[in-house]
Coordinates of C-alpha atoms in Angstrom, one line a residue:
S17 CA 13.5 -3.4 21.6
Y18 CA 11.9 -4.2 18.3
I19 CA 8.8 -5.7 19.9
T20 CA 8.1 -2.7 22.1
E21 CA 8.8 -0.2 19.3
H22 CA 6.7 -2.0 16.7
K23 CA 3.8 -2.4 19.1
Q24 CA 3.7 1.3 19.8
K25 CA 4.0 2.2 16.1
F26 CA 1.2 -0.2 15.1
D27 CA -1.0 1.2 18.0
D28 CA -0.3 4.7 16.7
L29 CA -1.2 3.6 13.2
D30 CA -4.4 2.0 14.3
T31 CA -5.4 5.2 16.2
L32 CA -4.9 7.3 13.1
I33 CA -6.9 4.9 10.9
K34 CA -9.8 5.0 13.4
N35 CA -9.6 8.8 13.5
Q36 CA -9.3 9.7 9.9
D37 CA -10.4 13.4 10.4
R38 CA -7.2 13.8 12.4
I39 CA -5.1 12.7 9.4
K40 CA -6.3 15.5 7.1
R41 CA -5.7 18.1 9.8
Q42 CA -2.2 16.9 10.5
A43 CA -1.4 16.3 6.8
N44 CA -2.2 19.7 5.4
G45 CA -5.3 18.4 3.7
G46 CA -3.6 15.1 2.7
N47 CA -5.1 11.7 3.2
S48 CA -1.9 9.6 3.8
I49 CA 0.1 8.1 6.6
L50 CA 3.9 7.5 6.3
F51 CA 4.8 4.6 8.5
S52 CA 8.5 4.9 9.0
Y53 CA 10.8 2.0 10.0
P54 CA 14.4 1.1 9.6
P55 CA 15.0 -0.3 6.1
N56 CA 16.9 -3.4 7.4
E57 CA 13.7 -4.3 9.4
E58 CA 11.3 -4.1 6.5
N59 CA 10.4 -7.8 6.4
A60 CA 9.6 -7.9 10.1
Y61 CA 7.4 -4.8 9.9
I62 CA 5.6 -6.1 6.8
N63 CA 5.0 -9.5 8.4
E64 CA 3.5 -7.9 11.4
L65 CA 1.4 -5.7 9.2
R66 CA 0.0 -8.7 7.4
K67 CA -0.9 -10.4 10.8
I68 CA -2.7 -7.3 12.1
Y69 CA -4.6 -6.1 9.0
T70 CA -5.5 -9.3 7.3
D71 CA -9.2 -8.6 6.6
K72 CA -9.4 -4.8 6.2
A73 CA -6.3 -4.1 4.1
E74 CA -5.2 -4.3 0.5
F75 CA -1.4 -4.7 0.3
I76 CA 0.0 -3.0 -2.8
D77 CA 3.5 -4.3 -3.4
V78 CA 5.5 -1.7 -5.4
S79 CA 8.1 -4.4 -6.3
K80 CA 5.4 -6.5 -8.0
L81 CA 3.9 -3.5 -9.8
L82 CA 7.4 -2.6 -11.1
V83 CA 7.9 -6.1 -12.5
K84 CA 4.4 -6.0 -14.0
Y85 CA 5.1 -2.6 -15.6
I86 CA 8.3 -3.9 -17.2
D87 CA 6.6 -7.2 -18.3
V88 CA 4.0 -5.3 -20.3
E89 CA 6.4 -4.5 -23.1
G90 CA 9.1 -7.1 -22.2
W91 CA 12.5 -6.6 -20.8
D92 CA 14.3 -5.7 -24.1
S93 CA 11.7 -3.1 -25.0
F94 CA 11.8 -1.6 -21.5
K95 CA 15.6 -1.5 -21.6
D96 CA 15.6 0.3 -24.9
Y97 CA 12.9 2.8 -23.7
Y98 CA 14.8 3.4 -20.4
M99 CA 18.1 3.9 -22.2
A100 CA 16.5 6.4 -24.6
Y101 CA 15.3 8.5 -21.6
Q102 CA 18.2 7.8 -19.3
S103 CA 18.8 11.5 -18.6
T104 CA 15.1 12.0 -17.7
A105 CA 14.4 8.5 -16.3
H106 CA 11.5 9.8 -14.3
K107 CA 9.5 10.1 -17.6
V108 CA 9.8 6.4 -18.1
F109 CA 7.9 5.7 -14.8
S110 CA 5.6 8.8 -14.5
S111 CA 4.5 10.8 -17.5
D112 CA 1.5 12.8 -18.5
D113 CA 0.8 10.8 -21.6
P114 CA -2.2 8.5 -21.8
T115 CA -0.1 5.3 -21.7
V116 CA -0.3 3.6 -18.3
D117 CA 3.0 3.9 -16.4
L118 CA 4.2 2.8 -13.0
K119 CA 2.7 5.8 -11.2
D120 CA -0.6 5.2 -12.9
M121 CA -0.6 1.5 -11.8
I122 CA 0.1 2.6 -8.2
I123 CA -2.7 5.1 -8.2
N124 CA -5.1 2.7 -9.9
A125 CA -4.3 0.0 -7.3
I126 CA -5.0 2.5 -4.4
T127 CA -8.3 3.6 -6.0
E128 CA -9.4 0.0 -6.5
A129 CA -8.5 -0.9 -2.9
C130 CA -10.7 2.0 -1.6
Q131 CA -13.5 1.0 -3.9
N132 CA -13.4 -2.4 -2.3
N133 CA -13.6 -0.7 1.1
K134 CA -10.1 -1.8 2.0
I135 CA -7.3 0.3 3.5
P136 CA -4.5 0.6 0.9
F137 CA -1.1 -0.2 2.3
L138 CA 1.7 0.6 -0.1
I139 CA 4.6 -1.8 0.7
R140 CA 8.1 -2.2 -0.7
S141 CA 8.1 1.5 -1.5
G142 CA 11.9 1.4 -1.5
C143 CA 11.5 0.2 -5.1
L144 CA 10.5 3.7 -6.1
F145 CA 14.1 4.9 -5.6
G146 CA 15.5 6.0 -8.9
T147 CA 12.1 6.1 -10.7
G148 CA 11.5 9.8 -10.0
I149 CA 8.3 8.9 -8.2
D150 CA 8.5 10.3 -4.6
S151 CA 5.9 9.5 -1.9
V152 CA 4.7 13.1 -2.1
N153 CA 3.8 12.6 -5.8
I154 CA 1.5 9.8 -4.8
M155 CA 0.2 11.6 -1.6
E156 CA -0.7 14.7 -3.6
N157 CA -2.6 12.9 -6.3
D158 CA -6.2 14.1 -6.4
K159 CA -7.5 10.5 -6.4
V160 CA -5.5 9.6 -3.3
M161 CA -6.5 12.8 -1.5
S162 CA -10.2 12.3 -2.1
Q163 CA -10.5 8.6 -1.1
S164 CA -12.7 7.4 1.7
Q165 CA -9.8 5.4 3.2
P166 CA -6.4 6.9 4.0
L167 CA -3.3 5.6 2.1
V168 CA -0.7 4.0 4.4
I169 CA 2.8 4.0 2.9
F170 CA 5.3 1.7 4.5
Y171 CA 8.3 3.8 4.3
P172 CA 11.9 2.5 4.9
S173 CA 13.5 5.5 6.5
K174 CA 14.9 7.2 9.5
C175 CA 13.9 10.4 11.4
E176 CA 16.8 12.5 12.6
N177 CA 16.5 16.0 14.0
D178 CA 12.9 16.2 12.9
L179 CA 13.9 15.4 9.3
L180 CA 12.9 12.3 7.4
Y181 CA 15.3 10.4 5.2
F182 CA 14.0 7.8 2.7
L183 CA 16.2 4.7 2.8
N184 CA 18.1 6.5 5.5
F185 CA 19.8 9.0 3.2
K186 CA 17.5 10.8 0.8
P187 CA 15.7 13.8 2.3
A188 CA 11.9 13.2 2.1
S189 CA 8.8 15.2 2.3
K190 CA 6.2 14.7 5.0
Y191 CA 4.0 17.6 4.0
R192 CA 0.8 15.8 2.8
C193 CA 0.9 13.0 5.4
T194 CA 0.8 12.1 9.0
L195 CA 4.0 10.5 10.1
V196 CA 4.2 7.4 12.3
K197 CA 7.8 7.1 13.5

């Protein structure tokens, strides 16, 4: 049942957070945990997360960062920019130029949470679909890998035959993380 399954997952997550040295060993030097759950149960898992980790966590909502990113220039400017780069849409959300993009906003929020001695929990990560930003791009970021706190990515996905599928269909990497499934 959901209650039994989620209790075990949250117990596994808590054990990993308390034993951070284990994360780096299991995550090929990474500093991240992918917390896998069925996409249709996202609200239930996030609600439980908020109950359990109220004081020691910083919840970084990707959906809110995406809206904030678009609001910087306004919808019309964003739409024009996106349409100009439609064939390489990933450059709209994650580029090497000095302008702050969505990926920069995510990394900055993770860094700020750790500076405040909070565990960064990335929630609503399904919003990354179509942006060209994969979880591995975040997990392999030098700032994320060097933080004192591990990054926990709430990851709507399924595990099947030892493979991970983001949003239940897109093959996903679990190379730089420890997986809670």
